[in-house]
PDB file of C-alpha atoms in Angstrom:
ATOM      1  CA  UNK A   1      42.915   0.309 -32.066  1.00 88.00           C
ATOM      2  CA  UNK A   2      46.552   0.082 -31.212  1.00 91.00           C
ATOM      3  CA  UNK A   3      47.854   2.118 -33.779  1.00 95.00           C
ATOM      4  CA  UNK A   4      45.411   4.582 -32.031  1.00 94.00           C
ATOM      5  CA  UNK A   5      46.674   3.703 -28.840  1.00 94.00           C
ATOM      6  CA  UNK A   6      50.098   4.299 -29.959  1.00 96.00           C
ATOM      7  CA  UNK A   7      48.863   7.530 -31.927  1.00 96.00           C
ATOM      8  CA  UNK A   8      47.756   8.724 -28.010  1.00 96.00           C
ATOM      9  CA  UNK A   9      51.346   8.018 -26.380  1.00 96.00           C
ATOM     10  CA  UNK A  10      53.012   9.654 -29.256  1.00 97.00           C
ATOM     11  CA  UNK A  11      50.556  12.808 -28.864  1.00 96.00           C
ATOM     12  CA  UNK A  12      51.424  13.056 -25.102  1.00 96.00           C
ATOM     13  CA  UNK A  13      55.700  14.003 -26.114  1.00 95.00           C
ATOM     14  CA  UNK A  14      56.897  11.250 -23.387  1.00 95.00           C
ATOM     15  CA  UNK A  15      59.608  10.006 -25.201  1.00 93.00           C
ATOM     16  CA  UNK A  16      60.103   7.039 -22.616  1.00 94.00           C
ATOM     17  CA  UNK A  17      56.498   5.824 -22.945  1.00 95.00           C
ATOM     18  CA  UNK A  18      56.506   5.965 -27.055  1.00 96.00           C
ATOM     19  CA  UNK A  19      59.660   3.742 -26.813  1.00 94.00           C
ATOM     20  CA  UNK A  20      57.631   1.669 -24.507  1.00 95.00           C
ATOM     21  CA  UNK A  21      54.928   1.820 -26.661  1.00 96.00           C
ATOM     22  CA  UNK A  22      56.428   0.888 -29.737  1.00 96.00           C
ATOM     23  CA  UNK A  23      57.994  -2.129 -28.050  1.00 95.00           C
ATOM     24  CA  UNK A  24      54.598  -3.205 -27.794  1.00 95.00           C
ATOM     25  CA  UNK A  25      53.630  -2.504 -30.968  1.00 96.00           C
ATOM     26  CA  UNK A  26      56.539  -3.835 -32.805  1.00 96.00           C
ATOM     27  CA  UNK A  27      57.276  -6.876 -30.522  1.00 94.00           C
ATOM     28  CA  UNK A  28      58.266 -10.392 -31.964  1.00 89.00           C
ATOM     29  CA  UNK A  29      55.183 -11.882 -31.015  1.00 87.00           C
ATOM     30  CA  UNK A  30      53.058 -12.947 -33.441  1.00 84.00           C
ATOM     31  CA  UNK A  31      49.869 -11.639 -32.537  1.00 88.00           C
ATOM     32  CA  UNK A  32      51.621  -8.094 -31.960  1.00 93.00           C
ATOM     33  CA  UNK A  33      49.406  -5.027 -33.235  1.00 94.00           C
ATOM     34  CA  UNK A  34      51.995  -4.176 -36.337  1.00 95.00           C
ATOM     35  CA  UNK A  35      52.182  -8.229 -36.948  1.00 94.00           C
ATOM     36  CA  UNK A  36      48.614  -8.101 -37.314  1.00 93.00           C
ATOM     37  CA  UNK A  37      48.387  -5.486 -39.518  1.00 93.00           C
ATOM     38  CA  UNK A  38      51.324  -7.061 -41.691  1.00 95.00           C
ATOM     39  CA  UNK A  39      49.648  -9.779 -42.450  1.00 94.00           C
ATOM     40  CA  UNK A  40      45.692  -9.097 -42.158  1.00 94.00           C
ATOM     41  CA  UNK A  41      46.492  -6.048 -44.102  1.00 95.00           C
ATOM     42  CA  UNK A  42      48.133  -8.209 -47.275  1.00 96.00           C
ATOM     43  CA  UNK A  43      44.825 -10.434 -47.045  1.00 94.00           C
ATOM     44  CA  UNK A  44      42.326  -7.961 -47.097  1.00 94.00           C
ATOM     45  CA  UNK A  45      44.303  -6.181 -49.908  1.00 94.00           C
ATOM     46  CA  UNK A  46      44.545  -9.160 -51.674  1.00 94.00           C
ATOM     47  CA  UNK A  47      40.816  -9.779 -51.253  1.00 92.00           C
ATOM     48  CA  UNK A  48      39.760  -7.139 -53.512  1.00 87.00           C
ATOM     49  CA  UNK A  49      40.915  -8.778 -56.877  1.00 84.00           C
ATOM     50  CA  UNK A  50      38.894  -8.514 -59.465  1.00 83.00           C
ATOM     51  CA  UNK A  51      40.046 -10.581 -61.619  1.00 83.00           C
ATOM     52  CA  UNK A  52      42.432 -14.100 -61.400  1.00 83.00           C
ATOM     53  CA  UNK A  53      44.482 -13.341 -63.741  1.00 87.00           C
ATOM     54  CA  UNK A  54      46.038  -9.529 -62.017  1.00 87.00           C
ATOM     55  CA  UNK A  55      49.085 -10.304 -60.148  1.00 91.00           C
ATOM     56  CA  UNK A  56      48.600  -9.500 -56.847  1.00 91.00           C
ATOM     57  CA  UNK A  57      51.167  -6.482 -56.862  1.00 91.00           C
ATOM     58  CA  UNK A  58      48.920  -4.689 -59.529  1.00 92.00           C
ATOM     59  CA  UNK A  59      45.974  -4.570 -56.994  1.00 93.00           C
ATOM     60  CA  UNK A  60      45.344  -0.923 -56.880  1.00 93.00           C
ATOM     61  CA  UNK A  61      44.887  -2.034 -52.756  1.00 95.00           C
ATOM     62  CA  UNK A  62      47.850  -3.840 -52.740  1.00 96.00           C
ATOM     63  CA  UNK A  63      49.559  -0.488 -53.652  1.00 96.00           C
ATOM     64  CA  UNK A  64      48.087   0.961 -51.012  1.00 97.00           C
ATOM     65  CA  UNK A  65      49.004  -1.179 -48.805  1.00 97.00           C
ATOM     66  CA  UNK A  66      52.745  -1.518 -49.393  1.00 97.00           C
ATOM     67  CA  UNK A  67      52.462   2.392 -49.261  1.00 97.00           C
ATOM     68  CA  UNK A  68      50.868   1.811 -45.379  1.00 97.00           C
ATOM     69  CA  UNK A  69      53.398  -0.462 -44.566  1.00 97.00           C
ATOM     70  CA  UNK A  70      56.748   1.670 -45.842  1.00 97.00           C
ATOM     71  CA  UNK A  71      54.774   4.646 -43.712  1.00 97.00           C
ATOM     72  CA  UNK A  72      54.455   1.941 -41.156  1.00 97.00           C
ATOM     73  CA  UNK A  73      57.654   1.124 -41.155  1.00 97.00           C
ATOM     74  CA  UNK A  74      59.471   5.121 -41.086  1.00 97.00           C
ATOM     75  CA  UNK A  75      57.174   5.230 -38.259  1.00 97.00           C
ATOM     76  CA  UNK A  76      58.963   2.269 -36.134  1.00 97.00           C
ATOM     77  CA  UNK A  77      62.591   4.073 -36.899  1.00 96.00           C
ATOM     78  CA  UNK A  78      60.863   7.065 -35.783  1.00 96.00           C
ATOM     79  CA  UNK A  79      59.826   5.743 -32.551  1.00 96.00           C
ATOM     80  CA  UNK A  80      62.584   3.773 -32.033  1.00 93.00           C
ATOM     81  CA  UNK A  81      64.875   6.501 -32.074  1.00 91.00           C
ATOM     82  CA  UNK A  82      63.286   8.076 -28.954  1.00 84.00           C
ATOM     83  CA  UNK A  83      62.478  11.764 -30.393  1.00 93.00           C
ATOM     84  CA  UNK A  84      59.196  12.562 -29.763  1.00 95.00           C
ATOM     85  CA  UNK A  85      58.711  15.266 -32.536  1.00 95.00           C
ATOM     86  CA  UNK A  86      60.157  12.535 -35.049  1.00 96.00           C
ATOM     87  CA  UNK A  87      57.509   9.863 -33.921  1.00 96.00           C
ATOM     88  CA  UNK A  88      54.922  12.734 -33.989  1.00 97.00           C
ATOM     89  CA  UNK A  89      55.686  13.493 -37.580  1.00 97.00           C
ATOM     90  CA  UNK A  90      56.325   9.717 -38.650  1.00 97.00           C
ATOM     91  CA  UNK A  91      52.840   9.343 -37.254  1.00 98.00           C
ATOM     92  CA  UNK A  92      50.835  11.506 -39.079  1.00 97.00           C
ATOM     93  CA  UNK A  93      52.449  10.465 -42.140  1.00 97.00           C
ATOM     94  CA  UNK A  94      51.523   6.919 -41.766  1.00 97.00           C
ATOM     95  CA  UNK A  95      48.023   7.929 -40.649  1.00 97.00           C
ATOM     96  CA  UNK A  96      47.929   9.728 -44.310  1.00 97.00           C
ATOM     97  CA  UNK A  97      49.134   5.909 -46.005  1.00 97.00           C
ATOM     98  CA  UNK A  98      46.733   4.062 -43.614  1.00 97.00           C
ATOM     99  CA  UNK A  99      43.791   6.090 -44.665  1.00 97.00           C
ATOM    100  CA  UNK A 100      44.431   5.610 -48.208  1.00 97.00           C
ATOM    101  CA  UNK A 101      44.998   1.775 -47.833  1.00 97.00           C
ATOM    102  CA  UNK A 102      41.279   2.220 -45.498  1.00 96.00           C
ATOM    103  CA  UNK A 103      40.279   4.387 -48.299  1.00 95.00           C
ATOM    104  CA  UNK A 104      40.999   1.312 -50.840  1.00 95.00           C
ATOM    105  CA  UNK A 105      39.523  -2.040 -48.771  1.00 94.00           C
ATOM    106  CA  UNK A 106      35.977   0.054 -48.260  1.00 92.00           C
ATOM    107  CA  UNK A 107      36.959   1.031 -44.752  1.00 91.00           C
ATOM    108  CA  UNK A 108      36.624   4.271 -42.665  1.00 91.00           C
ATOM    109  CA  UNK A 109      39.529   6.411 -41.992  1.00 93.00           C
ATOM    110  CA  UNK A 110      41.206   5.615 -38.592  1.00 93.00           C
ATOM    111  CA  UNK A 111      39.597   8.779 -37.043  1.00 90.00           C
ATOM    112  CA  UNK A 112      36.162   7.824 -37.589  1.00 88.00           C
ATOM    113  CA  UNK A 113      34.129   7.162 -34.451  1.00 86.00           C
ATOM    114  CA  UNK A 114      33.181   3.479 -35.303  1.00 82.00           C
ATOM    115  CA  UNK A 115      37.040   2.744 -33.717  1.00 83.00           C
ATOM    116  CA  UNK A 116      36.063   4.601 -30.470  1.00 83.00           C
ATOM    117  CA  UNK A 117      35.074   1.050 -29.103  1.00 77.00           C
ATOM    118  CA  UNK A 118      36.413  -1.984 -30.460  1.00 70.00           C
ATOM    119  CA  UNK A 119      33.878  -3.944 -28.703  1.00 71.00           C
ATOM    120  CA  UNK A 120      30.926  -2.405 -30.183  1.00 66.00           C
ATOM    121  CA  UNK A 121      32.498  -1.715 -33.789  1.00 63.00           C
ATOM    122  CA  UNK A 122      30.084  -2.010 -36.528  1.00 66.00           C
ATOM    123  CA  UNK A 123      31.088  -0.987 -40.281  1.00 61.00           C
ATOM    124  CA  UNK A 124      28.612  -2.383 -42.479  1.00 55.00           C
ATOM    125  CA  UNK A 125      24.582  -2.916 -41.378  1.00 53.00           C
ATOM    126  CA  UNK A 126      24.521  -3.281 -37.527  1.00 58.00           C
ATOM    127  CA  UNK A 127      21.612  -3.355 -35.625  1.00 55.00           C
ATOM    128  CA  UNK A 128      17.990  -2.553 -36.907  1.00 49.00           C
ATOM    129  CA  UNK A 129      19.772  -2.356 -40.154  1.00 48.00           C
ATOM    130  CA  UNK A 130      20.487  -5.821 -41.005  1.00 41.00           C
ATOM    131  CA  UNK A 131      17.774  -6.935 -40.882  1.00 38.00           C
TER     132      UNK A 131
END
């Protein structure tokens, strides 16, 4: 949901608030949005081994991943250097590498209405369906 939030202030061309923005998103704090997505990203990639013995880097998600993260990370220079077409293009790159990496870990692309509200998110059987 932040890198949708993000995706939002870059969309609006305010070149202050996408530097503020990114600050956020990029900040040293662990529990930042891209921190998050380092690191819960690599374990969900990781997750879909199938088999012990395949090095982690040959994980067709892993692939993807480092691919979302490289996108991820042309998008910070992007933002950081306060041009808003730059950071509008760096975006929608990334979003192309982040829906691949989605694509790979069995997850809907980021546009997909299920993100709308993170409270409510359901991606597998919600509801009446689970039962």
């Amino acid at each position: 949901n932040a890198y949708r939030e993000l995706g939002k202030v870059i969309a609006s061309g305010d070149a202050a608030a996408i530097k503020k923005a990114g600050k956020a998103f990029w900040s040293s704090s662990e529990e930042a949005p891209a921190e998050e997505l380092k690191s819960a990203g690599y374990l969900l990639a990781v997750a879909f081994k199938i088999d012990s013995k395949i090095p982690p880097d040959k994980i067709p998600a892993v692939k993807d991943y480092k691919k979302m993260m490289g996108g991820v990370e042309k998008l910070k220079a992007a933002v950081s250097s306060g041009k808003a077409a730059d950071a509008a293009k760096a975006y929608a790159a990334s979003t192309d590498f982040l829906n691949l990496y989605l694509d790979a870990v069995e997850l809907p692309a980021i546009g997909d209405s299920r993100y709308d509200n993170p409270d409510t998110a359901c991606f597998f059987q919600c509801g009446e369906e689970a039962r």
